[in-house]
PDB file of C-alpha atoms in Angstrom:
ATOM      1  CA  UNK A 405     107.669 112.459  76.681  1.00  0.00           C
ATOM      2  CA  UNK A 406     109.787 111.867  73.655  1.00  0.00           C
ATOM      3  CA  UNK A 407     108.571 109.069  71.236  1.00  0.00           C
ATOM      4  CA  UNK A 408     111.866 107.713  71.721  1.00  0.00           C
ATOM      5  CA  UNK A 409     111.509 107.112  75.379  1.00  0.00           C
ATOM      6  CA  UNK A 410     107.865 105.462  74.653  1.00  0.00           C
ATOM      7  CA  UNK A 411     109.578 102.539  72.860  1.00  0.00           C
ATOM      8  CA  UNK A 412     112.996 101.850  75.601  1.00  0.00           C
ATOM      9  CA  UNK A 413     113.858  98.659  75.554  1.00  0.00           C
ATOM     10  CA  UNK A 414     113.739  96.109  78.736  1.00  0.00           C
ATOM     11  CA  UNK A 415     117.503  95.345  79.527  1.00  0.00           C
ATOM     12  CA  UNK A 416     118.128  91.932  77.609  1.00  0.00           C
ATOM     13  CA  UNK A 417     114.958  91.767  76.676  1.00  0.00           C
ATOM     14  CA  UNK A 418     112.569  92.988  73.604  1.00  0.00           C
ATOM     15  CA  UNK A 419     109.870  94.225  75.821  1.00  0.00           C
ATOM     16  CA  UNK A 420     108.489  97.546  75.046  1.00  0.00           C
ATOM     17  CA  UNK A 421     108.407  99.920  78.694  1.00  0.00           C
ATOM     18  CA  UNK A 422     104.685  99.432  78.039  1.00  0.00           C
ATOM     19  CA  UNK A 423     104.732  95.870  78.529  1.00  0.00           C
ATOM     20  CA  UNK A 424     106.974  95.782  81.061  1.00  0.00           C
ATOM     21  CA  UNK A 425     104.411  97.995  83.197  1.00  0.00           C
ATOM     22  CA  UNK A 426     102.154  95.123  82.359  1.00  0.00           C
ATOM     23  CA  UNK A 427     103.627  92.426  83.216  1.00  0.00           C
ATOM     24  CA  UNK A 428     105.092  94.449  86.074  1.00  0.00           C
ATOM     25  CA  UNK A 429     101.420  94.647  87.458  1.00  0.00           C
ATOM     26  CA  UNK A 430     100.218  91.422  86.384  1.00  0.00           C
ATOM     27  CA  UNK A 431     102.782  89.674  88.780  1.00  0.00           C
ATOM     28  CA  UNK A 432     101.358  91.870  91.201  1.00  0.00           C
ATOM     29  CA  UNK A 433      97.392  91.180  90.956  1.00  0.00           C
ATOM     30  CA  UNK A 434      98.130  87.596  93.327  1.00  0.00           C
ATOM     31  CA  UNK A 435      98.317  89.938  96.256  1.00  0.00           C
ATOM     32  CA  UNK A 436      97.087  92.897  95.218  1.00  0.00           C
ATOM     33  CA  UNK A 437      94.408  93.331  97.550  1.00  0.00           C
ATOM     34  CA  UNK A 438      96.141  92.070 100.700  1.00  0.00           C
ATOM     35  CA  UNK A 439      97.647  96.044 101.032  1.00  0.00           C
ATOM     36  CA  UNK A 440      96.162  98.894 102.904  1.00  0.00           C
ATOM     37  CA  UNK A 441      96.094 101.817 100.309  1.00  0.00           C
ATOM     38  CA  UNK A 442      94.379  99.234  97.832  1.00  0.00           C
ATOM     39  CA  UNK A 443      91.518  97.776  99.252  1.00  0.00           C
ATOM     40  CA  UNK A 444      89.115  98.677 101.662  1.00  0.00           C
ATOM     41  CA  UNK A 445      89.682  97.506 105.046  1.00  0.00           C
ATOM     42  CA  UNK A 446      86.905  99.304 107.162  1.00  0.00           C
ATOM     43  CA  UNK A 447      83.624 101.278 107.046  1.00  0.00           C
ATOM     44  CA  UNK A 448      85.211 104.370 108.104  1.00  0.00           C
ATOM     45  CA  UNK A 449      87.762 104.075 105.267  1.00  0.00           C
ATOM     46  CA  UNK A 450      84.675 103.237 102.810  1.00  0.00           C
ATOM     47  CA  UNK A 451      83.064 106.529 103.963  1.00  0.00           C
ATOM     48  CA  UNK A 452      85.999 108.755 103.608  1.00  0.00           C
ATOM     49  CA  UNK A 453      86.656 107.650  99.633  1.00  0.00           C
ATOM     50  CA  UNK A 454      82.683 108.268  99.805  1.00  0.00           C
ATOM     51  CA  UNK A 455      82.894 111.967 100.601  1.00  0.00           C
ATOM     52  CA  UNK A 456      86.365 112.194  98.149  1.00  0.00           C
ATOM     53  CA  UNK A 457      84.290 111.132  95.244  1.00  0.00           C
ATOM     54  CA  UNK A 458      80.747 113.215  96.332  1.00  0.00           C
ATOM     55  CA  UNK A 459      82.978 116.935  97.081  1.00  0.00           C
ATOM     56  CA  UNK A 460      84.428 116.328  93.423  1.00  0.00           C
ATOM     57  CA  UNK A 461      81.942 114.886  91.814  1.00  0.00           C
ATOM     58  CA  UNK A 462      78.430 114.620  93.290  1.00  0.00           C
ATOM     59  CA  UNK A 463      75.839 111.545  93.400  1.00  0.00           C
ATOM     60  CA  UNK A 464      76.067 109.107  90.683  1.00  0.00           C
ATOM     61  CA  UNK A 465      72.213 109.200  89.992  1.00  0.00           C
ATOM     62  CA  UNK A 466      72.794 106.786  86.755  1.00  0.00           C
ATOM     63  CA  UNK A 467      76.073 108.732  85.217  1.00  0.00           C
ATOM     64  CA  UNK A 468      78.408 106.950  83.174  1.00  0.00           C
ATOM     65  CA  UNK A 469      81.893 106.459  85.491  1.00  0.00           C
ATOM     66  CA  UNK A 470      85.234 105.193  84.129  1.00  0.00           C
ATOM     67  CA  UNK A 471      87.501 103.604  86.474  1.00  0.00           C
ATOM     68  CA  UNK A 472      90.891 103.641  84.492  1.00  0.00           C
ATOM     69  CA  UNK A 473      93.358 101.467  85.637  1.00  0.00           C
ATOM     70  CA  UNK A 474      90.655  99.873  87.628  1.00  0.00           C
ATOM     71  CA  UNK A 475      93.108  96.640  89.003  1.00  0.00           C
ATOM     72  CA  UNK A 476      90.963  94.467  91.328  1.00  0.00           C
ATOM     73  CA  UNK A 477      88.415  96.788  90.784  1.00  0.00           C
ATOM     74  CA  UNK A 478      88.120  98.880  94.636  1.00  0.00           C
ATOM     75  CA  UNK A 479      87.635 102.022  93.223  1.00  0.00           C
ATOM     76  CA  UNK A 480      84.850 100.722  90.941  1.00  0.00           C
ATOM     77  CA  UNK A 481      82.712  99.345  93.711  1.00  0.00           C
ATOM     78  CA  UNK A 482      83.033 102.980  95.009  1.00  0.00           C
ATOM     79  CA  UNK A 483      81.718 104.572  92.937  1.00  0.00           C
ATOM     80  CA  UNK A 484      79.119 101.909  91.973  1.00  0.00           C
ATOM     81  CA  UNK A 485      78.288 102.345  95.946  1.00  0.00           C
ATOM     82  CA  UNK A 486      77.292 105.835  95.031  1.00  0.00           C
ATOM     83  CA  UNK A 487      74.982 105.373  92.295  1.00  0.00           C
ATOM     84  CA  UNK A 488      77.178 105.519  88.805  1.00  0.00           C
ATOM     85  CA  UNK A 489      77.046 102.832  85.958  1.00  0.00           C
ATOM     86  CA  UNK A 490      80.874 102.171  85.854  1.00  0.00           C
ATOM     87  CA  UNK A 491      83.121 100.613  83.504  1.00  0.00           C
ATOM     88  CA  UNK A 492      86.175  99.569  84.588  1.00  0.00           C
ATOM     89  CA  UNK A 493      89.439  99.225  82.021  1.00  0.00           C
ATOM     90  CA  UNK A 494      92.707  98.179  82.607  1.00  0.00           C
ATOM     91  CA  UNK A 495      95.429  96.035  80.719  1.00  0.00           C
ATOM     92  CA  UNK A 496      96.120  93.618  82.806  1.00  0.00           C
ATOM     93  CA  UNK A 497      93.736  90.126  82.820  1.00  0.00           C
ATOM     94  CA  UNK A 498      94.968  88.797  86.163  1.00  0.00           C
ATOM     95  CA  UNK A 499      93.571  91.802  87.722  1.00  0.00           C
ATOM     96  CA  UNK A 500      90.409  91.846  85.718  1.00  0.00           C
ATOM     97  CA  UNK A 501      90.097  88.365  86.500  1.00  0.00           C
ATOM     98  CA  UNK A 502      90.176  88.997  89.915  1.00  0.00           C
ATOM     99  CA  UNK A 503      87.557  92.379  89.583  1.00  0.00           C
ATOM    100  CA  UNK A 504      85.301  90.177  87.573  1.00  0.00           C
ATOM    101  CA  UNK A 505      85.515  87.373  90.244  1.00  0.00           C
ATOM    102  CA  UNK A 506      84.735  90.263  93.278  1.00  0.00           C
ATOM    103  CA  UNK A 507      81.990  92.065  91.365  1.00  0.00           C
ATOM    104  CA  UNK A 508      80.190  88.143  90.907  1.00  0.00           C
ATOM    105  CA  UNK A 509      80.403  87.489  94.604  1.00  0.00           C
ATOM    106  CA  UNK A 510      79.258  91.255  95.612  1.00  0.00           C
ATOM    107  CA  UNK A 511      76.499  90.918  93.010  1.00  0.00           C
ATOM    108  CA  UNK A 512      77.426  94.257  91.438  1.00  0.00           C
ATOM    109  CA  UNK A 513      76.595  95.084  87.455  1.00  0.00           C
ATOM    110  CA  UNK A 514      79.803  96.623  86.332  1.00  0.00           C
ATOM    111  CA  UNK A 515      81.616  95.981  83.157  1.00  0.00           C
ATOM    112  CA  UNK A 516      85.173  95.398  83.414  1.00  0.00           C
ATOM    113  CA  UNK A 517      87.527  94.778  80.018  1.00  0.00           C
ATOM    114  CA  UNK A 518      90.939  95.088  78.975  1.00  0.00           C
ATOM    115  CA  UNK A 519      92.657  98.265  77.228  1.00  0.00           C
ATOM    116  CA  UNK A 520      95.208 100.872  77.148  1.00  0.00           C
ATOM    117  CA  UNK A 521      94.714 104.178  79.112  1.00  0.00           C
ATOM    118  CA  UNK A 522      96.195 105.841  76.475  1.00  0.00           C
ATOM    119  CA  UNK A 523      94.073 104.217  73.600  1.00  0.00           C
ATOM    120  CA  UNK A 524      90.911 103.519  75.594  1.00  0.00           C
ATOM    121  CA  UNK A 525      88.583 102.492  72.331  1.00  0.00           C
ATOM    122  CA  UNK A 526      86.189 104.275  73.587  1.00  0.00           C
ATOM    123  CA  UNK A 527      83.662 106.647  71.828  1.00  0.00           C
ATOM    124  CA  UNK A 528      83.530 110.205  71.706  1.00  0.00           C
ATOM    125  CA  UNK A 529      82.229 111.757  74.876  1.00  0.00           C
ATOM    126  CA  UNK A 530      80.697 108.901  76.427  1.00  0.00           C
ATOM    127  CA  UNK A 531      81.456 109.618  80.398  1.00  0.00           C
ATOM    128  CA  UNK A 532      80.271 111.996  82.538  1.00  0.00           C
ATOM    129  CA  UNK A 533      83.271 111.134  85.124  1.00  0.00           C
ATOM    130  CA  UNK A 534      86.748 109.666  85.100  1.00  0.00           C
ATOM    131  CA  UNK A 535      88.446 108.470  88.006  1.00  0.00           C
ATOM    132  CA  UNK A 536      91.937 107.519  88.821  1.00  0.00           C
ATOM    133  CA  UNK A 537      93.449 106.277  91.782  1.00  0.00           C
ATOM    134  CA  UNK A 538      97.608 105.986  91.367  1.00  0.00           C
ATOM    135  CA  UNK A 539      97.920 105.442  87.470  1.00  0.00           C
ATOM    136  CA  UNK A 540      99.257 108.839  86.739  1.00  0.00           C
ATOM    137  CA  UNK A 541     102.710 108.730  88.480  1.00  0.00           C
ATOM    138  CA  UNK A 542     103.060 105.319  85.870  1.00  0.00           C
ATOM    139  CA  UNK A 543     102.410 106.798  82.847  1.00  0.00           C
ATOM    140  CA  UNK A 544     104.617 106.781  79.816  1.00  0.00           C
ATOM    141  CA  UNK A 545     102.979 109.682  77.961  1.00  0.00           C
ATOM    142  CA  UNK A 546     100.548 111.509  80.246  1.00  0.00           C
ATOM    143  CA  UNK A 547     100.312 114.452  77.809  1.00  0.00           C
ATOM    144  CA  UNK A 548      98.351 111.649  75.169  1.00  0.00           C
ATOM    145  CA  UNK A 549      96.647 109.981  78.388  1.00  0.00           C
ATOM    146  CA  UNK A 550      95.246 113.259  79.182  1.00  0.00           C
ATOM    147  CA  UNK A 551      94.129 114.087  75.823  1.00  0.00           C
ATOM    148  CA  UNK A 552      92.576 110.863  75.298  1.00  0.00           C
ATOM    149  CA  UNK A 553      90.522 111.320  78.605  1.00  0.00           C
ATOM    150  CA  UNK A 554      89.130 114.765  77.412  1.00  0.00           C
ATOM    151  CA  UNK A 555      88.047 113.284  74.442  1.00  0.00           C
ATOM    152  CA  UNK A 556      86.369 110.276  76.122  1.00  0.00           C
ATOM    153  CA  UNK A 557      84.675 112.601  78.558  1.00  0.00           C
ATOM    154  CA  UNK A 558      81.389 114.575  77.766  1.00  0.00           C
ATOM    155  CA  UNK A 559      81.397 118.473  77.637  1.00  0.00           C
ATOM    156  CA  UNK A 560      80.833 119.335  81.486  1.00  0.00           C
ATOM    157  CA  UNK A 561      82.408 115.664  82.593  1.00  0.00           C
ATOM    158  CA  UNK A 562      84.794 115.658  85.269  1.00  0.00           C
ATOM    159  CA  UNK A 563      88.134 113.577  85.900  1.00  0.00           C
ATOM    160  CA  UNK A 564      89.121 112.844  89.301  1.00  0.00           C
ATOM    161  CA  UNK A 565      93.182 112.275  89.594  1.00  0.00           C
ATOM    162  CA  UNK A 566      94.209 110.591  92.929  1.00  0.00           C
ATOM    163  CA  UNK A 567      97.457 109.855  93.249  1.00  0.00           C
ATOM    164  CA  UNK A 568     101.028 111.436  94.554  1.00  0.00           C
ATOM    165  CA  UNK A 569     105.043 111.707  94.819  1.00  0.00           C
ATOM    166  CA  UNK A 570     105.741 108.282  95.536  1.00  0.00           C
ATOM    167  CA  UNK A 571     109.612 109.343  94.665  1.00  0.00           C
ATOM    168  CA  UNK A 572     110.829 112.447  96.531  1.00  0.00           C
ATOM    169  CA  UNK A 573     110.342 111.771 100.544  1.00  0.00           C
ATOM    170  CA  UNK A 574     110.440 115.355 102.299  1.00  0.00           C
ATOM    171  CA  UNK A 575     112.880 115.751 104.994  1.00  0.00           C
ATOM    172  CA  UNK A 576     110.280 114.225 108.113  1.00  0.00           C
ATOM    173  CA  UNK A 577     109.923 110.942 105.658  1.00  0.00           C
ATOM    174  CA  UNK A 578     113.141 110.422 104.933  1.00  0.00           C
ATOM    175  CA  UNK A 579     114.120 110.794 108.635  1.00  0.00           C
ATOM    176  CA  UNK A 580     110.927 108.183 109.814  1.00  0.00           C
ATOM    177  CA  UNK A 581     112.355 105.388 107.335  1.00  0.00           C
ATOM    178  CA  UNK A 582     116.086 105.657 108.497  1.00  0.00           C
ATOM    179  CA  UNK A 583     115.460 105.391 112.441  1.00  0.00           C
ATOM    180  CA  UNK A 584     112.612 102.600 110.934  1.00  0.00           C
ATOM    181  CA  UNK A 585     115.691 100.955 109.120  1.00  0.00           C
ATOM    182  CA  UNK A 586     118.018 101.349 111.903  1.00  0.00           C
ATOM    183  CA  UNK A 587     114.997  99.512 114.503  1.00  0.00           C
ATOM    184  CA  UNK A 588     114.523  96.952 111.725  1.00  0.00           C
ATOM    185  CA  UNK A 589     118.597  96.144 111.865  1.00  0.00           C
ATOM    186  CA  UNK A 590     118.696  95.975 115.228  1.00  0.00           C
ATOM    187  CA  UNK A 591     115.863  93.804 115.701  1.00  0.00           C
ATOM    188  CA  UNK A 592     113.213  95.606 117.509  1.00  0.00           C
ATOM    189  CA  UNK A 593     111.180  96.141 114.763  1.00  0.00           C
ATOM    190  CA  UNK A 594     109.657  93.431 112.232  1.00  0.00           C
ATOM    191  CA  UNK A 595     110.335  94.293 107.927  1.00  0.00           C
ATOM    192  CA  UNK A 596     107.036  92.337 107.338  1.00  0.00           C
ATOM    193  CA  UNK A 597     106.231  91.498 104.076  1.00  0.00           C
ATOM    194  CA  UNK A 598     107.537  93.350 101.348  1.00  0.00           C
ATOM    195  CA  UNK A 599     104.818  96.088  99.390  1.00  0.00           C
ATOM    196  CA  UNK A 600     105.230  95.264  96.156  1.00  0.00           C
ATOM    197  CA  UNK A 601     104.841  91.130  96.815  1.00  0.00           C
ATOM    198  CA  UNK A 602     105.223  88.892  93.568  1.00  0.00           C
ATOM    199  CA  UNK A 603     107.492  91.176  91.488  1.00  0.00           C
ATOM    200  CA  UNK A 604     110.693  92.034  91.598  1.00  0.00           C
ATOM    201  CA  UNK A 605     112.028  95.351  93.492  1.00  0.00           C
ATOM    202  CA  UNK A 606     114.855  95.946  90.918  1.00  0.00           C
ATOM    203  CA  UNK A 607     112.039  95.231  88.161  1.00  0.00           C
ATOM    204  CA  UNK A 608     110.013  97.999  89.669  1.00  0.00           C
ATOM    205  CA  UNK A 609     113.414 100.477  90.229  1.00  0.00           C
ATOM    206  CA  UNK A 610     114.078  99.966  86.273  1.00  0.00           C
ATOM    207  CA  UNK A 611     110.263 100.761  85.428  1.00  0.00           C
ATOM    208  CA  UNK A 612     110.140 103.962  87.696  1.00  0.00           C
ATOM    209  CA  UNK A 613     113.195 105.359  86.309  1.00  0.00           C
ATOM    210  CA  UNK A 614     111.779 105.165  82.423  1.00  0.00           C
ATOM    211  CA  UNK A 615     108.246 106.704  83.043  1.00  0.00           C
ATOM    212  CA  UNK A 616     107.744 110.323  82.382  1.00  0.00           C
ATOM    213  CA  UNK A 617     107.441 111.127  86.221  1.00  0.00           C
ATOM    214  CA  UNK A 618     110.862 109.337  87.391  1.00  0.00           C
ATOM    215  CA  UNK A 619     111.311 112.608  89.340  1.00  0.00           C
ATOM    216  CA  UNK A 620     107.858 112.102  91.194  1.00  0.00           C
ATOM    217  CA  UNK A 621     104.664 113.387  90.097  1.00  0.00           C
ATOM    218  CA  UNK A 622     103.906 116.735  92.108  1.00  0.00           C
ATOM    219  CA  UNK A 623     100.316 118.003  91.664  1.00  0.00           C
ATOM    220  CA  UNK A 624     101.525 121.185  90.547  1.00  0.00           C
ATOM    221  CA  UNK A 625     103.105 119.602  87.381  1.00  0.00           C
ATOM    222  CA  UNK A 626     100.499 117.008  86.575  1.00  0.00           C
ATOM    223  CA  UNK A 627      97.609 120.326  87.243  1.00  0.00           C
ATOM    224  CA  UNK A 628      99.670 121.896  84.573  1.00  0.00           C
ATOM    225  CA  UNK A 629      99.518 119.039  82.045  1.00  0.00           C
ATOM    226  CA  UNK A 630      95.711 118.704  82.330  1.00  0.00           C
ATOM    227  CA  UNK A 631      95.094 122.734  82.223  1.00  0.00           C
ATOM    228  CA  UNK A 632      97.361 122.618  78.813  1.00  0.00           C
ATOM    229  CA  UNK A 633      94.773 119.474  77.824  1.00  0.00           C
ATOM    230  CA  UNK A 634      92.287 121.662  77.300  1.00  0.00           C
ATOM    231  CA  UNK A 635      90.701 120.676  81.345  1.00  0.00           C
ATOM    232  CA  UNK A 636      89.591 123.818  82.771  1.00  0.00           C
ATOM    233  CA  UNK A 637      89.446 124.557  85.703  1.00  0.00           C
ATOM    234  CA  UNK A 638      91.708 122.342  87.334  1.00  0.00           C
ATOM    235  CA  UNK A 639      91.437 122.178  91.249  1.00  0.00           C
ATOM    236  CA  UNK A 640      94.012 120.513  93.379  1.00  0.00           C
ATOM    237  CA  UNK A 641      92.702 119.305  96.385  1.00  0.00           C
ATOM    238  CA  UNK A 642      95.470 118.100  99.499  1.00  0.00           C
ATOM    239  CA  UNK A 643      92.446 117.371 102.044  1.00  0.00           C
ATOM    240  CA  UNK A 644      92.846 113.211 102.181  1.00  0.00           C
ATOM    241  CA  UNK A 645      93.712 113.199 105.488  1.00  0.00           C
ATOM    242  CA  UNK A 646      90.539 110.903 106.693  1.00  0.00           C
ATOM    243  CA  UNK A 647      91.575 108.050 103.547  1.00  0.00           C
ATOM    244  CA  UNK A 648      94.916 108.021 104.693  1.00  0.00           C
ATOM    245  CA  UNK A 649      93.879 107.742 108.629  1.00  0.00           C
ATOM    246  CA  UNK A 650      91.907 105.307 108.291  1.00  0.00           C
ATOM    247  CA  UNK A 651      94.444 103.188 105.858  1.00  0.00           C
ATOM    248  CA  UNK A 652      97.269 104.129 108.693  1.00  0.00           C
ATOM    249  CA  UNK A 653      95.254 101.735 110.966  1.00  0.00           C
ATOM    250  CA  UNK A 654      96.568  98.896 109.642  1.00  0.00           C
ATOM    251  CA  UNK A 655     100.067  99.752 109.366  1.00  0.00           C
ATOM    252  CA  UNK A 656     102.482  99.172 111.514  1.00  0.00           C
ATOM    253  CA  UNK A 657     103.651 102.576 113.436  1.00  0.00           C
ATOM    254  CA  UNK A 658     106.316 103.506 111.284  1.00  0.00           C
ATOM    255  CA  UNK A 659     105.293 102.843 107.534  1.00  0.00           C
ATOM    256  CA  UNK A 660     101.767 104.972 108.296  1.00  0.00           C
ATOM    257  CA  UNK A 661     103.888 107.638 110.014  1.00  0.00           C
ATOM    258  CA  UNK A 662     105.871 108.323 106.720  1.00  0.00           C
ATOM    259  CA  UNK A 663     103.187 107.897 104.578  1.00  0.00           C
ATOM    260  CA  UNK A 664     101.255 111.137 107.034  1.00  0.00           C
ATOM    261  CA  UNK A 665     104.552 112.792 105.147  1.00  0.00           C
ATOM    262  CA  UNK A 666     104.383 111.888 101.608  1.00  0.00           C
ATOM    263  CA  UNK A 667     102.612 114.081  98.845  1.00  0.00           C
ATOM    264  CA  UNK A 668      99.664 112.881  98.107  1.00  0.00           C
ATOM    265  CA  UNK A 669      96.678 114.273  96.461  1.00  0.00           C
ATOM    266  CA  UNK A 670      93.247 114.226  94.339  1.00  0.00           C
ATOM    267  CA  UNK A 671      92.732 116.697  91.306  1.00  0.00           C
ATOM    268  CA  UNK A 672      89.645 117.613  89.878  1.00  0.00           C
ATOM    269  CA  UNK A 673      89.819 118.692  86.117  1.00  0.00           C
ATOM    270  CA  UNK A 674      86.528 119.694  84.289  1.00  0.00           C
ATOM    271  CA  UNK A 675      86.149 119.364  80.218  1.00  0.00           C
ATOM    272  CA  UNK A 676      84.835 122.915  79.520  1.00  0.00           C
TER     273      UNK A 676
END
């Protein structure tokens, strides 16, 4: 991404696009965990993000694990689950202050603090695994995230990408949300509460149309970015069809009917 783009402006405002992702997802942290997608909801769910992490990955067994972006801190408690000392960074303090809170009452020993994905403060090679769960398709600058992660990460570490096209809804999607729209008009179907509770839509619409993926992150493009990182190999991997069944559970009919559609995906990249 140009340098240029890194510094746009908010619209009557002197917010950097950087802060206005953070405040963005601060206003979001209230209700955060109240969604199906971000926190855990069942067993079965629990399991499936289980065998994600262990076909990528393997047993912690004491490794080092960065969560980055870690919110609330769900995909922390994951991987702590599984064995690995985790550290878990993001920039926002309402949603640290909330994964402190959860990892107090769950009695779990992982360090949480605040930082930049892109300027992590972090030593040299001091992870053996990186894992993100829907950061990428946010990023200003992936091309410096992704360097910055290969340098955090020791030779033979592996980062664990899960995320998707939240943008560009294939033909079935777009087709599910406009007889869902037309049931939701005519009143046989309930809205329910909007996703993105506790911020703004049009706040969100400007945001998305700044970052480096406004045209939707497809795997193929991101798998590129991390392969010309230096990450080799890089292995994309479309099989999250037990995370997202279990998540579809509990939502309504519609909403986990599109979201069967959407592109999503996990990609493993290895620091040679």
């Amino acid at each position: 991404m140009e340098i240029s783009r890194e510094h746009t402006q908010g619209q009557g405002t002197n917010l950097s696009l950087r802060d206005e992702i953070k405040a963005y997802w601060s206003q979001r942290a209230a209700t955060f965990d109240e969604a199906p997608g971000h926190e855990i909801f069942s067993e079965e769910e629990r399991r499936a993000w289980h065998e994600l992490f262990l076909r990528h990955l393997g047993p912690g067994e004491g490794r080092s694990a960065l969560d980055l972006a870690s919110g609330t801190g769900v995909i922390s408690h994951l991987m702590d689950d599984l064995g690995f000392q985790v550290t878990g960074l993001d920039w926002s303090e309402p949603m640290l202050e909330r994964a402190r809170a959860k990892a107090r009452e769950r009695g779990r020993s992982i360090r949480f603090r605040i930082a930049d994905a892109e300027n992590t403060m972090e030593p040299d090679a001091s992870f053996d695994a990186i894992v993100t769960r829907h950061l990428v398709w946010t990023l200003v600058d992936p091309q410096a995230s992704f360097a910055e992660w290969f340098r955090i990460l020791r030779p033979g570490g592996r980062l664990l990408v899960v995320d998707g096209d939240f943008v560009n809804a294939g033909l079935r999607e777009r087709v599910v949300k406009k007889i869902e729209a037309m049931l939701q008009k005519a009143g046989f179907v309930d809205a329910g509460k909007p996703h993105a509770q506790g911020a703004s839509p049009e706040v969100f619409r400007s945001i998305l149309s700044r970052v480096y993926f406004s045209g939707g992150a497809r795997a193929e493009t991101v798998a590129g970015l991390l392969r010309s990182s230096g990450f080799s190999p890089v292995v994309v991997d479309t099989n999250l069809r037990s995370i997202h069944r279990n998540q579809a559970r509990h939502l309504d009919f519609w909403k986990a009917l599109g979201r069967g559609f959407q592109h999503r995906y996990a990609i493993l990249a290895v620091k040679p």
